[in-house]
Tab-separated table of C-alpha atoms and ligand atoms in Angstrom:
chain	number	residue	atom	x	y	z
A	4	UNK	CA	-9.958	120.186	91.697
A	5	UNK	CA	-9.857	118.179	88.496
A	6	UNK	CA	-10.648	114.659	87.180
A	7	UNK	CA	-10.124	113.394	83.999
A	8	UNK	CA	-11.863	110.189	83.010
A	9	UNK	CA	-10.805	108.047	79.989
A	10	UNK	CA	-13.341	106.236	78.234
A	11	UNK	CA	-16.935	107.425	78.284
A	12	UNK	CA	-18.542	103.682	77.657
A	13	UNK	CA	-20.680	102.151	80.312
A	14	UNK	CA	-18.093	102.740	83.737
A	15	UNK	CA	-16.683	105.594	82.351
A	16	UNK	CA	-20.260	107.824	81.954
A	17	UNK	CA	-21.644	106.309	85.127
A	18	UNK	CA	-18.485	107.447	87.100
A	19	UNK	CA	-18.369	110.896	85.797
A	20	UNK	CA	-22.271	111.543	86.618
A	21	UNK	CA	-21.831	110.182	89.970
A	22	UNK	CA	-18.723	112.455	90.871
A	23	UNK	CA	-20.256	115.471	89.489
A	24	UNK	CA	-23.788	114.676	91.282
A	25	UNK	CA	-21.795	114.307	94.276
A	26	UNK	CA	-19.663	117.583	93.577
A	27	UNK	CA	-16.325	116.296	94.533
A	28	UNK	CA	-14.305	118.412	92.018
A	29	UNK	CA	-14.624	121.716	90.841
A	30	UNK	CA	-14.744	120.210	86.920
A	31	UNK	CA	-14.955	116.536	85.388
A	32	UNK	CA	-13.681	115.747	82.104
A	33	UNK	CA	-14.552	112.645	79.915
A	34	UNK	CA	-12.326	111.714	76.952
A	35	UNK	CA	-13.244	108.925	74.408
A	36	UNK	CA	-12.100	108.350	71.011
A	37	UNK	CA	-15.543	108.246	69.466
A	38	UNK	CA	-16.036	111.852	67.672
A	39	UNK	CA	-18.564	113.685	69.568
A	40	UNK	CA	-19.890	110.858	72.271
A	41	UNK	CA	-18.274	112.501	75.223
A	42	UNK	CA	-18.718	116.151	73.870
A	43	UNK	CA	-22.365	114.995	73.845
A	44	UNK	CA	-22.895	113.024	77.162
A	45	UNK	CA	-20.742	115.395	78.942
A	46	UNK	CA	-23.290	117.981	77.920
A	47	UNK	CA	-26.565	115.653	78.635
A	48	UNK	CA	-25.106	115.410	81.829
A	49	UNK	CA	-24.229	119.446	82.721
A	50	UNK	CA	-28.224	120.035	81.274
A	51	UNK	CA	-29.278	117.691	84.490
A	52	UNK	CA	-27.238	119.988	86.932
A	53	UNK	CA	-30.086	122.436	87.166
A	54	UNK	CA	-32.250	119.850	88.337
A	55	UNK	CA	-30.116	118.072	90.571
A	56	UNK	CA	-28.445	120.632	91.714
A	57	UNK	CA	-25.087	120.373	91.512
A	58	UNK	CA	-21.938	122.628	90.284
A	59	UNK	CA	-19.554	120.294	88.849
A	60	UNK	CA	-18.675	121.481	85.294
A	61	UNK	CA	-18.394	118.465	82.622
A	62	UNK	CA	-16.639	118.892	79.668
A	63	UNK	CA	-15.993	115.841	76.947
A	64	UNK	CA	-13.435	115.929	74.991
A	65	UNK	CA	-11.537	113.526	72.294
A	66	UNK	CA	-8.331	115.092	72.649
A	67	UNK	CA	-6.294	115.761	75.880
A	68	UNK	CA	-5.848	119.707	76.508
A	69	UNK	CA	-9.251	119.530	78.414
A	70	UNK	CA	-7.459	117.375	81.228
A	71	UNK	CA	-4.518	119.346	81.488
A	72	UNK	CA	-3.698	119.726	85.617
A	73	UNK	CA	-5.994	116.612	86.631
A	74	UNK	CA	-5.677	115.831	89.939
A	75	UNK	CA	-7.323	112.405	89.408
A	76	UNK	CA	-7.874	110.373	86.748
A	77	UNK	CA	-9.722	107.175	86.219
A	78	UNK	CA	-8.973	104.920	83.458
A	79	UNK	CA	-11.726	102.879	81.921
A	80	UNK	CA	-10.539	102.922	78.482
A	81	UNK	CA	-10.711	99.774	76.485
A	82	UNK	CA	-12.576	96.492	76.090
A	83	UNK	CA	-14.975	95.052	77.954
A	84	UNK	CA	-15.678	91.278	78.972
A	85	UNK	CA	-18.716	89.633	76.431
A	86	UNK	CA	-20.322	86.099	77.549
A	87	UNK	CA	-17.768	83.184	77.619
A	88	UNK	CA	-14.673	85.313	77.888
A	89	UNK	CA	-12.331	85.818	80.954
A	90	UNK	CA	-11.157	89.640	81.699
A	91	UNK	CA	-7.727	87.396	80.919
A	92	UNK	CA	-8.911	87.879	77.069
A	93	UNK	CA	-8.746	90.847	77.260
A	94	UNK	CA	-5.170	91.410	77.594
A	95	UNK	CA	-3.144	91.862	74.380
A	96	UNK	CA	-5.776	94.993	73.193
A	97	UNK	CA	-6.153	96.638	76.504
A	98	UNK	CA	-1.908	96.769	77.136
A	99	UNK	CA	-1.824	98.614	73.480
A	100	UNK	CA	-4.859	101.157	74.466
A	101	UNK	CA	-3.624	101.416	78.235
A	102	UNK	CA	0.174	102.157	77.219
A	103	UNK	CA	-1.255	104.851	74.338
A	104	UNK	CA	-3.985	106.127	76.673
A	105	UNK	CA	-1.128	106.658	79.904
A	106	UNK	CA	1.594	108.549	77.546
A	107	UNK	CA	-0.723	110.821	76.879
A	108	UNK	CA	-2.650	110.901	80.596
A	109	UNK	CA	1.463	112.071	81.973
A	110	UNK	CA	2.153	114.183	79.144
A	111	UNK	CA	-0.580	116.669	80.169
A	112	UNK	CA	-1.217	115.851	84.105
A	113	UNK	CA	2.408	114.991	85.719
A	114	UNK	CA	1.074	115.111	88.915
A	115	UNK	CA	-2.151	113.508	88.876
A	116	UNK	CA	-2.758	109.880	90.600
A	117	UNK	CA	-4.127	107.268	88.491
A	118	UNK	CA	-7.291	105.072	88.953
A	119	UNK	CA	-7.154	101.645	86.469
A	120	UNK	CA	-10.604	100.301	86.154
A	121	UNK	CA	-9.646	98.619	82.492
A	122	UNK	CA	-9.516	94.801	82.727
A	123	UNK	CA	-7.506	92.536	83.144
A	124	UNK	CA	-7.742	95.435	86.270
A	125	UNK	CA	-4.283	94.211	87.700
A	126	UNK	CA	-2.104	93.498	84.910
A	127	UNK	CA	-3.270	97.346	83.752
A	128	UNK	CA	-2.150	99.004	86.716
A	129	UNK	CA	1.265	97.474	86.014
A	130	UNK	CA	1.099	98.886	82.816
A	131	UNK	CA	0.166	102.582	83.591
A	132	UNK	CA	2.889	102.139	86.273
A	133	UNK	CA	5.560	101.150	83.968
A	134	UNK	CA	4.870	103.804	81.321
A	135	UNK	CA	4.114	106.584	83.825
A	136	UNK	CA	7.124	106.175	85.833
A	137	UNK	CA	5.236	107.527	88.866
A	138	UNK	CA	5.751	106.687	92.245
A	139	UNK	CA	3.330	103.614	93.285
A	140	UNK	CA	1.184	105.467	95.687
A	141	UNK	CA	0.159	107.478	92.714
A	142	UNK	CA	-1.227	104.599	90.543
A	143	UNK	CA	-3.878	102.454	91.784
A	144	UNK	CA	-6.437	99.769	90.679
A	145	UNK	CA	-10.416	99.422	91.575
A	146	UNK	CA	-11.580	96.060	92.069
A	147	UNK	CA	-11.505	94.994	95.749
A	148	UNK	CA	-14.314	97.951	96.474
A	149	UNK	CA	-16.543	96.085	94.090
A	150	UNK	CA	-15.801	92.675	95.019
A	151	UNK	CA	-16.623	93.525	98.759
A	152	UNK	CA	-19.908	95.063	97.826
A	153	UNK	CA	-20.609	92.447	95.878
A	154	UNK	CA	-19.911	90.177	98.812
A	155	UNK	CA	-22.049	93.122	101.478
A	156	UNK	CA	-24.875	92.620	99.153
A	157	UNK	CA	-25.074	89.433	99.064
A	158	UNK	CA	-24.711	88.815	102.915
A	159	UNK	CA	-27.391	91.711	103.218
A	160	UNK	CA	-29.961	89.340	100.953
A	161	UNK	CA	-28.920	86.549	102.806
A	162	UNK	CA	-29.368	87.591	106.524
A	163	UNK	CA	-32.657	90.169	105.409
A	164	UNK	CA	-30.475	93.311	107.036
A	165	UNK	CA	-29.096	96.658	106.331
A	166	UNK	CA	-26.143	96.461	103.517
A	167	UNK	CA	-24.936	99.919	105.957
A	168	UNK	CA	-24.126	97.032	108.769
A	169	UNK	CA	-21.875	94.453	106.802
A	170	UNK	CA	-18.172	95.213	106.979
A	171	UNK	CA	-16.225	92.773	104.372
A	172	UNK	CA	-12.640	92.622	102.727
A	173	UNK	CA	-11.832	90.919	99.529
A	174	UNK	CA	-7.979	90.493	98.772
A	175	UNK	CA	-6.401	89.253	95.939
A	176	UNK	CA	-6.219	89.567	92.284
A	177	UNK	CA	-9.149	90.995	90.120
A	178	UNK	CA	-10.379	86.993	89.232
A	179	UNK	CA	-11.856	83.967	89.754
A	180	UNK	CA	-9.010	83.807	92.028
A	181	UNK	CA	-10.026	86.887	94.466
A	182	UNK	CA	-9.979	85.608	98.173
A	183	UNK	CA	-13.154	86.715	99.969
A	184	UNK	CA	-11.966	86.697	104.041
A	185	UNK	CA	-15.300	85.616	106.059
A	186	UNK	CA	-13.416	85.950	108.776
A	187	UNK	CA	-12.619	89.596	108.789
A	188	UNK	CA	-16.649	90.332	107.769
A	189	UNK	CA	-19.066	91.541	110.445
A	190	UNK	CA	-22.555	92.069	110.824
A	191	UNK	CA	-22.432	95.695	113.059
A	192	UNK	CA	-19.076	94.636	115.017
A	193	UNK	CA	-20.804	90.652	115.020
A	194	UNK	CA	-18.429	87.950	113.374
A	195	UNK	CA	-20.361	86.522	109.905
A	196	UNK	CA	-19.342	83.088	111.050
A	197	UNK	CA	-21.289	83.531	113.966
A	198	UNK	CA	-24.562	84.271	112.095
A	199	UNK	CA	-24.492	82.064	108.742
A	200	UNK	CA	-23.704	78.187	108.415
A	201	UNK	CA	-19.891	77.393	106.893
A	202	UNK	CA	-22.199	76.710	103.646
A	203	UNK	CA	-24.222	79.601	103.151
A	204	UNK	CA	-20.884	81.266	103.618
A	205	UNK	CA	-19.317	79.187	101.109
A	206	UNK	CA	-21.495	79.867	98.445
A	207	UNK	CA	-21.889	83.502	98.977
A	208	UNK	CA	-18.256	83.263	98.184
A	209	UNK	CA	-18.797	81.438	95.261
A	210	UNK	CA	-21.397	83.727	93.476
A	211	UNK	CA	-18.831	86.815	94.911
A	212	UNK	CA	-15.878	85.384	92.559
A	213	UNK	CA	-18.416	85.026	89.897
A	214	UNK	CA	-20.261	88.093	90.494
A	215	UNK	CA	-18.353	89.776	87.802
A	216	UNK	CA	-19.607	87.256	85.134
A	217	UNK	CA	-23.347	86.869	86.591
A	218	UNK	CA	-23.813	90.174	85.279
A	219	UNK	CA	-21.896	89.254	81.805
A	220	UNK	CA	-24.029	86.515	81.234
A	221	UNK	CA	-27.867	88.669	82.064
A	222	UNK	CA	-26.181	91.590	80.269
A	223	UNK	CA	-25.224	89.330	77.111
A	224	UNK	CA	-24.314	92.959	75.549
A	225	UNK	CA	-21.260	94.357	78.467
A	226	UNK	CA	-20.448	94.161	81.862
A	227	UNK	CA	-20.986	95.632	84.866
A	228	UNK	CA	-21.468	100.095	85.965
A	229	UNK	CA	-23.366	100.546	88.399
A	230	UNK	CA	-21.385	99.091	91.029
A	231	UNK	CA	-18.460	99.392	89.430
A	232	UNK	CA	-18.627	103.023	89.149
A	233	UNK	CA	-20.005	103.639	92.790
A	234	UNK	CA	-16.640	101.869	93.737
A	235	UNK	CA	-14.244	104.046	91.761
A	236	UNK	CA	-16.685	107.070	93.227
A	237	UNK	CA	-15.846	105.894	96.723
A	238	UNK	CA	-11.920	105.828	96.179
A	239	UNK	CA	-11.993	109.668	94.225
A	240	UNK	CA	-14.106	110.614	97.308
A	241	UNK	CA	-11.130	109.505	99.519
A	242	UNK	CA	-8.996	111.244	97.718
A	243	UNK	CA	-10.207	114.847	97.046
A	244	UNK	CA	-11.399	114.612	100.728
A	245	UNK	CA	-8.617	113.243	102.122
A	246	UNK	CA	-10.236	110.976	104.358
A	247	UNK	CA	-7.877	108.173	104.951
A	248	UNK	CA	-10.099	105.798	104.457
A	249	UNK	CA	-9.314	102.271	104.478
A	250	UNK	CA	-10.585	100.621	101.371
A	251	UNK	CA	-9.392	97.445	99.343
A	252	UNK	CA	-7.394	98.735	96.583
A	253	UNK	CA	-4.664	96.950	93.752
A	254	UNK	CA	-1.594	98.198	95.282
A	255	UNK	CA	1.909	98.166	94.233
A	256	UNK	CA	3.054	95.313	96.310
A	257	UNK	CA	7.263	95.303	97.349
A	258	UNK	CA	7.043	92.657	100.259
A	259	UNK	CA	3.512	93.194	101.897
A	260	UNK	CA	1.758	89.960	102.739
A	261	UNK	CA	5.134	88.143	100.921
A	262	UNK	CA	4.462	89.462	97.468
A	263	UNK	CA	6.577	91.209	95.452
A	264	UNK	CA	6.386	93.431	92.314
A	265	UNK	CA	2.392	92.978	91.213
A	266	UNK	CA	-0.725	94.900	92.262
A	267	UNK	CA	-2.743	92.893	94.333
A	268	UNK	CA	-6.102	94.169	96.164
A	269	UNK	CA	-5.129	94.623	99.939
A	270	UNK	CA	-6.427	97.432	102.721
A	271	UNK	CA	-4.905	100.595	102.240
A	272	UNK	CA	-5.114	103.873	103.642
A	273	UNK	CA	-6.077	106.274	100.724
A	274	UNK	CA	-5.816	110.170	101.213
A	275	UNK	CA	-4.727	113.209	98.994
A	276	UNK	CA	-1.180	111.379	97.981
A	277	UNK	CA	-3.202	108.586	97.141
A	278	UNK	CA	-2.356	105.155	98.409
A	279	UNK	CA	-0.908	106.533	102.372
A	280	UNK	CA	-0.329	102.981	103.566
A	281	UNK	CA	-0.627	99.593	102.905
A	282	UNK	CA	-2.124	97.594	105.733
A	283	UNK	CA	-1.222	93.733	106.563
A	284	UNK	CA	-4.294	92.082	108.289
A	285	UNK	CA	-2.922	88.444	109.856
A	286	UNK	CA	-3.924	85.734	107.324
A	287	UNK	CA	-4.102	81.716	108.162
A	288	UNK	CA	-2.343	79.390	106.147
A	289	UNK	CA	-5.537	78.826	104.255
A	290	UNK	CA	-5.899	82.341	103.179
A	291	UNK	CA	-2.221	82.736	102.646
A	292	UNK	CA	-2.279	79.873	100.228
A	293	UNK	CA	-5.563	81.543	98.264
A	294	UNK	CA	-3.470	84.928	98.258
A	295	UNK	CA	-0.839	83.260	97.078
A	296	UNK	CA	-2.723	81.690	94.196
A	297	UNK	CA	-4.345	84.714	93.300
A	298	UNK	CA	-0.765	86.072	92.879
A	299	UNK	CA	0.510	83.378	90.708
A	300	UNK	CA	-2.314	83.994	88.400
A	301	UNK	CA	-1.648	87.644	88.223
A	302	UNK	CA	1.903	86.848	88.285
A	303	UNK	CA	1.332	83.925	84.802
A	304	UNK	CA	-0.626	87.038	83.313
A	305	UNK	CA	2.606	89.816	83.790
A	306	UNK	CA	4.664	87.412	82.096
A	307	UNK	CA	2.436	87.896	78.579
A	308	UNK	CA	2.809	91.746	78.969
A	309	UNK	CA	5.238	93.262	75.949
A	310	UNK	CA	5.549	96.486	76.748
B	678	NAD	N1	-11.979	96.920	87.643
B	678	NAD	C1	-13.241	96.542	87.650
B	678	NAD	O1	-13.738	96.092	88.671
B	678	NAD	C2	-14.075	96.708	86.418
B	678	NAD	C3	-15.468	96.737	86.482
B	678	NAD	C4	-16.200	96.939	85.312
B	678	NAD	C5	-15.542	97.092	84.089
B	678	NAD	N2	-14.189	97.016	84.060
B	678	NAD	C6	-13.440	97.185	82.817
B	678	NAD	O2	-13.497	98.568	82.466
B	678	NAD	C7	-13.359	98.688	81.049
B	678	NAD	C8	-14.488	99.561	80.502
B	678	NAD	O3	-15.731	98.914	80.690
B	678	NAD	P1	-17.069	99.567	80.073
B	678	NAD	O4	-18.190	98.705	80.470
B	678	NAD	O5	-17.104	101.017	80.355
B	678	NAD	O6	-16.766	99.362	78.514
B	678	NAD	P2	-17.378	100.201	77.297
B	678	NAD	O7	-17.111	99.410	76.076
B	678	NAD	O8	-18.769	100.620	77.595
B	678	NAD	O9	-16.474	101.527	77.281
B	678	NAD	C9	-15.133	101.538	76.934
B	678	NAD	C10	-14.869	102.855	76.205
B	678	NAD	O10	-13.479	102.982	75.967
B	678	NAD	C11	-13.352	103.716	74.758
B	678	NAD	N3	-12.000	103.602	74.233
B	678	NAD	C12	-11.424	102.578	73.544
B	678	NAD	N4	-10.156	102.900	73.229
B	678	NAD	C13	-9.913	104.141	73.722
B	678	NAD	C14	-8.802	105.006	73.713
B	678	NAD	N5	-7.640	104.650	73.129
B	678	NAD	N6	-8.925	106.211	74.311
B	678	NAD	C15	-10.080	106.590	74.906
B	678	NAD	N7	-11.186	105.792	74.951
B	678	NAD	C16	-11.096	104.600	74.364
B	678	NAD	C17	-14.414	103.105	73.859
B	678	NAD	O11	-14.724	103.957	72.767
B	678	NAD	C18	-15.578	102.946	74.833
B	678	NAD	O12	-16.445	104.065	74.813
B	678	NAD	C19	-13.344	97.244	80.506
B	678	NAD	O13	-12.012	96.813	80.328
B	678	NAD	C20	-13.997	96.455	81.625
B	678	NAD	O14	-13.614	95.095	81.614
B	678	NAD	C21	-13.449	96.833	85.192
């Protein structure tokens, strides 16, 4: 198997490293437009294999013959967040790149299924669904695995446990708007509720939506890899596996939880066609009304898109 990944910056690198450590493909290929940067990282990272031990061939490329075939590939193409900016800001450049970077992503690998890691994360799926033309379970966005390790690791610090115990889901759009669901998290099968006060909940919540910009603001130079790139890791894993696991993806919504045409992160069931199933989790009218926020704002965003 083959995955292409698009943009070698900070997610894009990270990702490919961690597939090929992990040897989920035969072959990993990393495009950027900078002349020689993924020729040269791709290589760094095949010059490690001998030492960590893995098979994986990396090749970096600026052109697309290389990922001819993919099976996968990830998107991180594009601009990244800097202090004081929204990933809202990042709109207008990231629709040009994304619609150049997708044409060219089909024209060589018909059949692949698309990861979109590029911010704003759910406005970009839209886009590489739109100029793809693919089926929806084929194009995907990563967001709501970060968010809920965000939220896991935060729980973890709060309660002094195991992050391997703490189940979470985060819905919603890739934002300020995301909706964390304490009610759905457990601490090894034990509602969260039942182990932190309504106000350490709260705020873990809080610094969850912000978690994104916490790292903006220590970074003051990018945004956030390392968990961002263990999250797309976790959904290619899924994939070339097949192993129907249910993660919180942006999915191509046509009715689920009341929403219509817009990715939104909700539990699906991803496997070798990609997204297998959408799953609808009961919501109270509290949550509802977040979700429903969440899609408004991701909704106000679509409307500035000029494809
Ligand atoms: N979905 C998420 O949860 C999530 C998490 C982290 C980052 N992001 C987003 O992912 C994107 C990448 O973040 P990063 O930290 O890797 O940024 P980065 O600046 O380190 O890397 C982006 C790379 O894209 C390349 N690029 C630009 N135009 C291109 C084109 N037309 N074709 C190929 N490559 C091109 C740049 O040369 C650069 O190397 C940003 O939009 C960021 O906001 C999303």
């Amino acid at each position: 198997m083959k995955v292409s990944v698009i943009g070698a910056g900070h997610v894009g690198e990270m990702t490919a490293m961690r597939i090929a450590n992990k040897e989920l493909v035969d072959e990993v290929v990393l495009v950027d437009i900078i002349e020689g940067m993924p020729q040269g990282k791709s290589l760094d990272m095949w010059e490690s294999a001998p030492v960590e031990g893995f098979d994986t061939k990396l090749t970096g490329s600026n052109g697309y013959e290389e990922t001819a075939g993919s099976d996968v590939t990830i998107i991180t193409a594009g601009l990244a967040r800097k202090p004081g900016m929204s990933r809202d800001d990042l709109l207008a450049k990231n629709t040009e790149i994304i619609t150049d970077v997708v044409r060219k992503v089909t024209d060589h690998s018909p059949e692949t299924i698309i990861i979109m890691v590029t911010n704003p994360l759910d406005v970009m799926a839209y886009v590489a669904l739109e100029v793809s033309g693919f089926e929806s379970h084929r194009v995907m966005g990563m967001a709501g695995i970060l968010d809920t390790a965000r939220f896991r690791s935060f729980v973890a610090l709060e309660l002094d446990v195991s992050v391997r115990d703490i189940q979470a889901m985060v819905l919603g759009g890739h934002g300020d708007t995301m909706v964390p669901l304490p009610r759905y998290a457990t601490v090894a099968g034990i509602p969260l509720p039942d182990l932190l006060p309504q106000d350490t909940i709260d705020a873990i919540v809080k610094r969850t939506r912000g978690g994104g910009g916490e790292i903006v603001s220590l970074l003051k130079e990018g945004s956030a890899y390392y968990a961002p790139s263990a999250a797309v890791t976790e959904m290619v894993e899924a994939i070339t596996r097949d192993s129907k696991r249910i993660l919180p993806c942006a999915a191509w919504l046509t009715g689920e939880y009341g929403l219509n045409d817009l990715f939104m992160g909700v539990p699906v069931k991803l496997g070798s066609r990609g997204i297998e199933e959408i799953l609808e989790v009961e919501l109270n009218d509290q949550e509802q009304s977040a979700l429903q926020t969440s899609a408004d704002h991701v909704k106000s965003n679509l409307e500035k898109v000029d494809l």
